[in-house]
XYZ file of C-alpha atoms in Angstrom:
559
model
C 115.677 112.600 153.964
C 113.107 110.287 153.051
C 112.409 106.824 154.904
C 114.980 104.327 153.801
C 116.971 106.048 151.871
C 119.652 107.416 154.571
C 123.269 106.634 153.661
C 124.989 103.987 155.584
C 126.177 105.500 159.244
C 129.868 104.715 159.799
C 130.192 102.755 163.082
C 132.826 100.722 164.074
C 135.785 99.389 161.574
C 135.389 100.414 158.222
C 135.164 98.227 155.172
C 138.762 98.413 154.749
C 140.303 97.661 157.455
C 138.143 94.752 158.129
C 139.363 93.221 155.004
C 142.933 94.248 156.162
C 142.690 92.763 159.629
C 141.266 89.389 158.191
C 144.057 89.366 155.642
C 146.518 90.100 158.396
C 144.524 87.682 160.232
C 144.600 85.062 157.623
C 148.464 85.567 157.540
C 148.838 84.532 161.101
C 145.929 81.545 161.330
C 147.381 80.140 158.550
C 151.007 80.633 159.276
C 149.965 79.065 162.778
C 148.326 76.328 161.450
C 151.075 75.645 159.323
C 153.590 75.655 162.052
C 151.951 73.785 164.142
C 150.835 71.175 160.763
C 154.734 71.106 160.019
C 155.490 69.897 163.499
C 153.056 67.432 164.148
C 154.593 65.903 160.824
C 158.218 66.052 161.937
C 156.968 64.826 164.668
C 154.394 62.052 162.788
C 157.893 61.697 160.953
C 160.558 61.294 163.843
C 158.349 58.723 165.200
C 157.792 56.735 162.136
C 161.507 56.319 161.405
C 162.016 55.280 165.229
C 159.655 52.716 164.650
C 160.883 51.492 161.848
C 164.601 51.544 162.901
C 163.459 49.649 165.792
C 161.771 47.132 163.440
C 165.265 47.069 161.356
C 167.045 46.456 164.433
C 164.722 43.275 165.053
C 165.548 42.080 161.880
C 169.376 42.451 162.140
C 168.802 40.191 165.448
C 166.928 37.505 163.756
C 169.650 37.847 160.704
C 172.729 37.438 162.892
C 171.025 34.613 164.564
C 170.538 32.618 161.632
C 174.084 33.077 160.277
C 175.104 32.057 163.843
C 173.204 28.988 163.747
C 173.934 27.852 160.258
C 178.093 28.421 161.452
C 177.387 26.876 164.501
C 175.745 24.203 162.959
C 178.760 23.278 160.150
C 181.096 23.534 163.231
C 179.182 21.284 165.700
C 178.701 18.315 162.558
C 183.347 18.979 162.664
C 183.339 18.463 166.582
C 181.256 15.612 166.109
C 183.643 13.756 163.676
C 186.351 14.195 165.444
C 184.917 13.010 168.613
C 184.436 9.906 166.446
C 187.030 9.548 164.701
C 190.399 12.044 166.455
C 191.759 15.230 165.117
C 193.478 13.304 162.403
C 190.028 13.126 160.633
C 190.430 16.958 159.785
C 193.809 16.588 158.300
C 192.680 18.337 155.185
C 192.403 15.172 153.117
C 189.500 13.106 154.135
C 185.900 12.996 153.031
C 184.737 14.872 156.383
C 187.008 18.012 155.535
C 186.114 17.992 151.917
C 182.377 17.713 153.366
C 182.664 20.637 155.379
C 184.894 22.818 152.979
C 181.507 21.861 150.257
C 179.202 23.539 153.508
C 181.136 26.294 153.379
C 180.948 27.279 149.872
C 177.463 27.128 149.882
C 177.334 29.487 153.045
C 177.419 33.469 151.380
C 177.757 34.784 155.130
C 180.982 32.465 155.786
C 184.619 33.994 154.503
C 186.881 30.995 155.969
C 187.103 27.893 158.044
C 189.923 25.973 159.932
C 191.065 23.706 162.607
C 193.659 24.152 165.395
C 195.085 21.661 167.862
C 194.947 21.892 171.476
C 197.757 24.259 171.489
C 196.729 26.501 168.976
C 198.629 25.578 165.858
C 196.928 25.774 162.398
C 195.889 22.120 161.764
C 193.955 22.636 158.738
C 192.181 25.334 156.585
C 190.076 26.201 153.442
C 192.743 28.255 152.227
C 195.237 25.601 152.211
C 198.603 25.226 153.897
C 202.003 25.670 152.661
C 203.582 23.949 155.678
C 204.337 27.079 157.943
C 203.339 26.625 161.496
C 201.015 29.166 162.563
C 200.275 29.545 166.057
C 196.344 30.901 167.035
C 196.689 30.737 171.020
C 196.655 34.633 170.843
C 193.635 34.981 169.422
C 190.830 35.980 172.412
C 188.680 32.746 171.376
C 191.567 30.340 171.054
C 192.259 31.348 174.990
C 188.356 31.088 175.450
C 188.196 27.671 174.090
C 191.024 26.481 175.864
C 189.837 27.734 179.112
C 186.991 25.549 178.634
C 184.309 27.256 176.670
C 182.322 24.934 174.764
C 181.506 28.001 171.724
C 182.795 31.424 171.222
C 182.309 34.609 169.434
C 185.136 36.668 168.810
C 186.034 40.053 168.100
C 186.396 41.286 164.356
C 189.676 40.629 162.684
C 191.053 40.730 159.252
C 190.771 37.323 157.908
C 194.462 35.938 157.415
C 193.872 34.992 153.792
C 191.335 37.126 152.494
C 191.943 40.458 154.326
C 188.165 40.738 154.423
C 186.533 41.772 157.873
C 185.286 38.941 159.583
C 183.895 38.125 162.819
C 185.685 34.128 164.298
C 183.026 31.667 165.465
C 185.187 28.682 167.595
C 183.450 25.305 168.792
C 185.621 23.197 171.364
C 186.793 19.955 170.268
C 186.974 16.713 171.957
C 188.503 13.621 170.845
C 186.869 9.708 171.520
C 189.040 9.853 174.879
C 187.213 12.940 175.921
C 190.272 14.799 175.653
C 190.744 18.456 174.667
C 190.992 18.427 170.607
C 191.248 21.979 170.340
C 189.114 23.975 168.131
C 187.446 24.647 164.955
C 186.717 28.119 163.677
C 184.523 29.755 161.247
C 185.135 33.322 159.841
C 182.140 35.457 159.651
C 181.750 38.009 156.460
C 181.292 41.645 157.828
C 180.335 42.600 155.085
C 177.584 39.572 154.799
C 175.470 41.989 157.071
C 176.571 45.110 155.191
C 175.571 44.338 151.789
C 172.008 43.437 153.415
C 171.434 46.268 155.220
C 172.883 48.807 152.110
C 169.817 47.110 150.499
C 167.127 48.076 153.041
C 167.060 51.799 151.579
C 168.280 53.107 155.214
C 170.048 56.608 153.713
C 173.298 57.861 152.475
C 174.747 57.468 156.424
C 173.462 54.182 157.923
C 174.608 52.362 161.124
C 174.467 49.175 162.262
C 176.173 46.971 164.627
C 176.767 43.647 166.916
C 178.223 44.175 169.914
C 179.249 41.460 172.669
C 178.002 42.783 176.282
C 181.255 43.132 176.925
C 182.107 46.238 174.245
C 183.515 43.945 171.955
C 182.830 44.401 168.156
C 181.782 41.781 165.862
C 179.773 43.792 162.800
C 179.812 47.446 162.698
C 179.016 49.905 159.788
C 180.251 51.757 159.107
C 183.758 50.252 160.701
C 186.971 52.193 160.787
C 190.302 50.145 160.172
C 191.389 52.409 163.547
C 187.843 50.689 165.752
C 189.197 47.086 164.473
C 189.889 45.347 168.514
C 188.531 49.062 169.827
C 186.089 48.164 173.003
C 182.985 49.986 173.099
C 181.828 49.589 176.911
C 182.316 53.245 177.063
C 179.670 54.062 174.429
C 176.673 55.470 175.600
C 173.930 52.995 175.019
C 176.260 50.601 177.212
C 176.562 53.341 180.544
C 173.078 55.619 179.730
C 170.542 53.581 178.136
C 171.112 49.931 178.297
C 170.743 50.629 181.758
C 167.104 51.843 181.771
C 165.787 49.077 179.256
C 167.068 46.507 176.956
C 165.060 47.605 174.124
C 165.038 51.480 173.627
C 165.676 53.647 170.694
C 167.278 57.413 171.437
C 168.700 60.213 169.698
C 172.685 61.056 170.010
C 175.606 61.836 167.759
C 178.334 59.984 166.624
C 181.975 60.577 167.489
C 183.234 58.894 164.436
C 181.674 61.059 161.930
C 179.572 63.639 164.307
C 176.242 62.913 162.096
C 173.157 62.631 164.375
C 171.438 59.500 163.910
C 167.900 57.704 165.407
C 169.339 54.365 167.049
C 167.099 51.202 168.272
C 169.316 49.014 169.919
C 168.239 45.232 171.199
C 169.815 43.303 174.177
C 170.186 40.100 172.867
C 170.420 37.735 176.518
C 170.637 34.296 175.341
C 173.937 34.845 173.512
C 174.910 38.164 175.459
C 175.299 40.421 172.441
C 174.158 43.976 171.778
C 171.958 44.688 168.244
C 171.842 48.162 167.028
C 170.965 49.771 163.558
C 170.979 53.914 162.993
C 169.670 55.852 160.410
C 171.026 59.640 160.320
C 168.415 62.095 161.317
C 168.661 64.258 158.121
C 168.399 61.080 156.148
C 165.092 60.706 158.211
C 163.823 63.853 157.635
C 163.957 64.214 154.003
C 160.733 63.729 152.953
C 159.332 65.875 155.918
C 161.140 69.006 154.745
C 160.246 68.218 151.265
C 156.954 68.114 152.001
C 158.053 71.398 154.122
C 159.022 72.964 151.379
C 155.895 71.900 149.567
C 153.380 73.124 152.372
C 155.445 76.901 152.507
C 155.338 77.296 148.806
C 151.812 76.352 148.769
C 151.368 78.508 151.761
C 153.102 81.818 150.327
C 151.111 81.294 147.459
C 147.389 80.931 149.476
C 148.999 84.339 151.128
C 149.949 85.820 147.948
C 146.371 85.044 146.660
C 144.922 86.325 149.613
C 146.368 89.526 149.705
C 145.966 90.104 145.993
C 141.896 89.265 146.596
C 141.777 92.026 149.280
C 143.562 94.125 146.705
C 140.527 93.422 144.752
C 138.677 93.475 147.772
C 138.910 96.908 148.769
C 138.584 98.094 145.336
C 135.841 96.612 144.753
C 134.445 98.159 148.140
C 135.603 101.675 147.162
C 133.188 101.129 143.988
C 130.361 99.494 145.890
C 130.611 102.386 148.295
C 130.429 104.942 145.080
C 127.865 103.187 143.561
C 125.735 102.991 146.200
C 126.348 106.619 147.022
C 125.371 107.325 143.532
C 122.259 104.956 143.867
C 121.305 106.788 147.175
C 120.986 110.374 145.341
C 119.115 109.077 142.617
C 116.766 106.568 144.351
C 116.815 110.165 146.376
C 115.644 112.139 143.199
C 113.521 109.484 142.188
C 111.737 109.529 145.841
C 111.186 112.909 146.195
C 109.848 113.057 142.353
C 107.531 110.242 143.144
C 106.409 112.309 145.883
C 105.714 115.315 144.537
C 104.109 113.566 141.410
C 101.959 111.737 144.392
C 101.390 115.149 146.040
C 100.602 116.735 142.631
C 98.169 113.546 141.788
C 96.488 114.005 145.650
C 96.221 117.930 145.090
C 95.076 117.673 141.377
C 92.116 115.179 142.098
C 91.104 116.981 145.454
C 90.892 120.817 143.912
C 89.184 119.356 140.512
C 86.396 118.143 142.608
C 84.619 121.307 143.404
C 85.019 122.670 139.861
C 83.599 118.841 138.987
C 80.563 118.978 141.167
C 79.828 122.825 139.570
C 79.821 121.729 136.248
C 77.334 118.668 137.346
C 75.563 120.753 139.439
C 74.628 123.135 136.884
C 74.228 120.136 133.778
C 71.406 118.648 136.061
C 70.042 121.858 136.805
C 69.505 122.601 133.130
C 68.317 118.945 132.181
C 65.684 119.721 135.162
C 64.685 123.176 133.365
C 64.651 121.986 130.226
C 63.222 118.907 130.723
C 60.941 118.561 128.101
C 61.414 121.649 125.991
C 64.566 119.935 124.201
C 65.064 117.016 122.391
C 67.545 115.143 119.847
C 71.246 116.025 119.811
C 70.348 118.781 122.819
C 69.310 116.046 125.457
C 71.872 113.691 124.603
C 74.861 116.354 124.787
C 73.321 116.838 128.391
C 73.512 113.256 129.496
C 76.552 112.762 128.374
C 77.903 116.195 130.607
C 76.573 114.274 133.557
C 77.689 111.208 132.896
C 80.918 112.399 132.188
C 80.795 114.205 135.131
C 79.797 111.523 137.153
C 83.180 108.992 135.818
C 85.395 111.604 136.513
C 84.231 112.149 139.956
C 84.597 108.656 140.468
C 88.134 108.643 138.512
C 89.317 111.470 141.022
C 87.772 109.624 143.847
C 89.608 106.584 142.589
C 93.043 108.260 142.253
C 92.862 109.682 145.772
C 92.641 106.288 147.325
C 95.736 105.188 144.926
C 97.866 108.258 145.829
C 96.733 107.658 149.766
C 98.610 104.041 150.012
C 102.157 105.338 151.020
C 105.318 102.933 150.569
C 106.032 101.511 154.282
C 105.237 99.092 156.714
C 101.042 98.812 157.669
C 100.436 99.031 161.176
C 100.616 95.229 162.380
C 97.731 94.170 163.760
C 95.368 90.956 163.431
C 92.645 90.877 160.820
C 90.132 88.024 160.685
C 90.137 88.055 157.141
C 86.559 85.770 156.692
C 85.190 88.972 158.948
C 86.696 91.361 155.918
C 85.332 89.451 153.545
C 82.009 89.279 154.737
C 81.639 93.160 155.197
C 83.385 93.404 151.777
C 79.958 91.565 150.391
C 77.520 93.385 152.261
C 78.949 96.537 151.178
C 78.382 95.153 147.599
C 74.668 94.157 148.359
C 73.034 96.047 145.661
C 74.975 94.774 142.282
C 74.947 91.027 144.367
C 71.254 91.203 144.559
C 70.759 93.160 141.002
C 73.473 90.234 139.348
C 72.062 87.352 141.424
C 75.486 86.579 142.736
C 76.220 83.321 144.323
C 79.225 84.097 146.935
C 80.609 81.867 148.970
C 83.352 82.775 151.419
C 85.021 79.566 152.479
C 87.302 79.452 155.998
C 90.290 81.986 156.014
C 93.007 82.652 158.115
C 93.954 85.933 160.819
C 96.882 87.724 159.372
C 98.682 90.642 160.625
C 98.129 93.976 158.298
C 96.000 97.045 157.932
C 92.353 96.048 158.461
C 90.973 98.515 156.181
C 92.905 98.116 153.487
C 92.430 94.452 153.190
C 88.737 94.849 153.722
C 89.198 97.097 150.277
C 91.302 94.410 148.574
C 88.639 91.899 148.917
C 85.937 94.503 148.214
C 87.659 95.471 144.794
C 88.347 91.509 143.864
C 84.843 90.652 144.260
C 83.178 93.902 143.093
C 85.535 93.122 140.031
C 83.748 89.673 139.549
C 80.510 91.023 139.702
C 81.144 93.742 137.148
C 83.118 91.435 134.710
C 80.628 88.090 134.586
C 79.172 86.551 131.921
C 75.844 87.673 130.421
C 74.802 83.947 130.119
C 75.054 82.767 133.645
C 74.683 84.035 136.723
C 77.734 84.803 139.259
C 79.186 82.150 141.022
C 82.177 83.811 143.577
C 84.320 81.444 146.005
C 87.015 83.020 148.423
C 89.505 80.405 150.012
C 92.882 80.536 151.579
C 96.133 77.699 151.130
C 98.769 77.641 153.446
C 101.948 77.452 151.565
C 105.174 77.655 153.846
C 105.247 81.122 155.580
C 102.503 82.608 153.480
C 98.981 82.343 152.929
C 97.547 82.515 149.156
C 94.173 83.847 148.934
C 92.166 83.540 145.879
C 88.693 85.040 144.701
C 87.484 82.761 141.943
C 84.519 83.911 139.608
C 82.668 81.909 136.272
C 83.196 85.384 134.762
C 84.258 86.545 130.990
C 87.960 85.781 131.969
C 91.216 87.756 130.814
C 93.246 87.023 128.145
C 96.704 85.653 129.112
C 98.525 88.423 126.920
C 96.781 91.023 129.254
C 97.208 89.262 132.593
C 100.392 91.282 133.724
C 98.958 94.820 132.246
C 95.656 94.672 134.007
C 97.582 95.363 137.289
C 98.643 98.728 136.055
C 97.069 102.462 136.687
C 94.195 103.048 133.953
C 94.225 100.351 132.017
C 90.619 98.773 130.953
C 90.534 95.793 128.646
C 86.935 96.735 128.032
C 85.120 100.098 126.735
C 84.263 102.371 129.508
C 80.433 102.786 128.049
C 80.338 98.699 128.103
C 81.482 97.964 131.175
C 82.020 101.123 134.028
C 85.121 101.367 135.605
C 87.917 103.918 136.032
C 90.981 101.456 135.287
C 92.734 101.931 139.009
C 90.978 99.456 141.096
C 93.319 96.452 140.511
C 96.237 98.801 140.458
C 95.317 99.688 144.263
C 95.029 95.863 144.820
C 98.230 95.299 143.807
C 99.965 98.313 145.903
C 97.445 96.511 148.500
C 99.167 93.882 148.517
C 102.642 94.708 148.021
C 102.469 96.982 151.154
C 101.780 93.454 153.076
C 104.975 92.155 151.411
C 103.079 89.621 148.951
C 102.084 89.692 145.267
C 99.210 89.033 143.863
C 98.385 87.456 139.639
C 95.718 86.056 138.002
C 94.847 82.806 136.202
C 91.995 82.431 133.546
C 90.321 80.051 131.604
C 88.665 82.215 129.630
C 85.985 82.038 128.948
C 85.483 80.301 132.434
C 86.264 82.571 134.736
C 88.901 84.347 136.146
C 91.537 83.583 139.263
C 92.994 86.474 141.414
C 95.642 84.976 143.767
C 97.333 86.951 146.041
C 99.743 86.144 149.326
C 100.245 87.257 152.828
C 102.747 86.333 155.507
C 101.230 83.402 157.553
């Protein structure tokens, strides 16, 4: 089978099952990568909602502490009247009260206020009295305050007039004698801290609290008429993870409602309360799985895709390997017709020879014996036998050194191509002395090729100058190399006839003459060898022209 032409050897995986490893490949890098994507962003996720619960439960501590305040506030300006002034200052019908009573309709967070005397009987209230004694010395603040407390937060209660959950602030009061004066006591709005947080976009299942230390509940949501007095000491950020840091947030479940919810929870020391808020973990994760859901559907389709293009893939491989099959036998054919056409071409011009030289031999053998005894048509018939002898001798000669260049690699080793050149010209001595030829060869690089042939490159470019220059000047030849990237670009320059540009392509091609063979002699090959020359080294090789000026052969060779 001829050089280069041998049909791909099968080693290793096929075509096929390369493309379905990497699809099957594919399928598990990219499932991989988007497991692992998906739980970095739960993760990403989890975190981010921790964060921010934490942040939520810092603002329900500052929140609560302002309501505190402002309560503690209105109840400390009441103690402070009626350590001026007695209990009977807060009777429900002075100036103070109906100060106070104005305080407390401008507080949103405050459902009720009263007064009590030092045994716990209702002394006055915003809701009015109807006269019925009502005893408070029950109540886990009135017994607070009594034991000497100065302030007290109680547990959540239903507010005796309004019904509403609501959270008693008490202040101790003392009359001018220093005396116990009993209390006064502001009603705190659960639902103050409810409607705030509902706000804060915290899901469909938020949590939030204010504990005392002690397990006792002041705001919870959501809050169970059942947990109303319930202690929650027994809960486990009280016995697992108060413990281990007053600022935390974990994971756990509720055994209200059994959701699973983030929690940040704050230990509030100066007033001994607990601060929690909880967001329920599915509520957390909502966008993650939407995005989920996004990143698989996007994912089944990249897969789906992928697996259709190997579809394609492989067919598409099944008809390159067909095609190229096909272009194997007839790059085949064409080979081994090119090769017997060569052969036929190398056998053809060697066996006409010897009938050539016979039919010369014996033309100038009759010119010589009939030299003189014939004239006119006679003689010239003669001369032009020889001379037509002669150009097809050199036409065979010329065809043998085409059909001699085989396709391949030259052998590869270093030519001083100024050295060529110069035994190219002194080869050409003769027609450079008969033409009066000025050639200059200027400095030109080694390159790796086949000596000989490049030698008869050079010879043929210049040799082609001499025979094509101008009958009104005398020759003027320069050879020069430019380095350009990886390859060198020769050029033979002459002040010749030039070439017109519609024949500058054609020249290159096996007997073609762009000038009568009795004008100028030639056999129509020579730049036709220069170009297989050259092609052979892996360059090309054009012309340029400025005709009448002169011609430009560039060609190129691997630096």
């Amino acid at each position: 089978m001829p050089h280069g032409l041998e049909p791909p050897r099968r080693t290793g995986l096929s075509a096929r099952v390369v493309v379905v490893l990497l699809t099957i490949a594919y399928g598990l890098t990219g499932g991989g990568i988007a497991i692992y994507a998906s739980w970095h962003d739960y993760l990403a996720t989890v975190g981010n909602m921790e964060r921010n619960t934490a942040d939520l439960a810092r603002l329900l501590e500052d929140h609560f502490g302002h309501a505190l305040q402002s309560t503690e506030l209105l109840l400390r300006g009441l103690a402070e009247d009626v350590h001026e002034d007695g209990l009977a200052s807060l009777n429900g019908q002075g100036k103070r009260w109906a100060g106070a009573l104005e305080a407390l309709s401008s507080s949103p967070h405050l459902e009720s206020l009263f007064v009590a005397d030092p045994a716990g009987r209702l002394v006055a209230t915003s809701a009015g009295t109807d006269g019925t004694v009502i005893d408070l010395s029950s109540q886990d603040y009135a017994a607070a305050i009594a034991g000497g407390a100065r302030s007290f937060i109680g547990q959540v209660t239903k507010d005796r007039w309004s019904g509403a959950y609501a959270f008693p602030v008490a202040h101790r009061l003392i009359d001018p004698t220093g005396a116990y004066a009993g209390m006064a006591v502001a009603h705190v709005r659960v639902s103050f801290f409810k409607m705030l947080y509902h706000g804060l976009n915290l899901g469909a299942e938020p949590g939030l609290g204010v504990y005392r230390l002690d397990g006792a509940i002041l705001v919870r949501e959501p809050l169970p008429e059942a947990d109303v007095g319930r202690n929650m000491s027994k809960n486990p950020v009280y016995t697992k993870y108060l413990p281990q840091a007053p600022i935390g947030t974990y994971h756990g479940k509720s055994a209200y409602d059994g959701v699973e919810r983030i929690v940040a929870y704050r230990k509030v020391e100066a007033r001994q309360l607990l601060v929690w808020v909880a967001m329920s973990l599915d509520d957390a994760l909502q966008p993650w799985l939407l995005r989920l859901y996004r990143n698989a559907a996007l994912a089944m389709l990249g897969l789906a895709m992928t697996i259709g293009l190997s579809l394609l893939a492989l067919r598409a491989l099944d008809r390159e390997r067909q095609v190229k099959s096909e272009v194997i036998q007839s790059n085949q054919a064409l080979h081994r017709a090119n090769a017997e056409l060569e052969r036929f071409a190398e056998v053809a011009a060697h066996h006409l020879q010897e009938p050539l030289r016979t039919i010369a031999s014996y033309a100038q053998l009759l010119q010589k014996r009939l030299d003189g005894h014939v004239k006119g048509d006679t003689a010239e018939f003669l001369d032009f036998l020889i001379a037509g002898s002669n150009d097809m001798k050199r036409l065979l000669h010329d065809l043998q050194r085409y059909t001699a260049l085989q396709p391949g690699d030259p052998p590869a080793t270093e030519v001083d191509l100024a050295a060529a050149a110069s035994r190219a010209v002194a080869q050409l001595t003769p027609l450079v002395t008969a033409s009066h030829a000025d050639i200059v060869v200027g400095a030109l690089p080694r390159v790796r090729g086949d000596a000989v042939q490049l030698q008869t490159l050079l010879r043929q470019l210049i040799e082609n100058a001499l025979v094509y220059r101008s009958p009104d000047r005398p020759p003027r030849i320069t050879v020069s190399a430019e380095r350009k990237g990886a390859m060198w670009a020769v050029s033979v320059r002459d002040n010749g006839i030039g070439i017109d540009t519609r024949f500058q392509e054609r020249i290159f091609r096996v007997f073609e003459r762009l000038q009568p063979r009795h004008h100028v002699p030639g056999t129509g090959i020579g730049l036709a060898i220069c170009r297989k020359i050259v092609e052979r080294h892996g360059g090309r090789i054009g012309c340029t022209t400025d005709q009448p000026e002169g011609t430009t052969f560039i060609f190129t060779l691997a630096a």
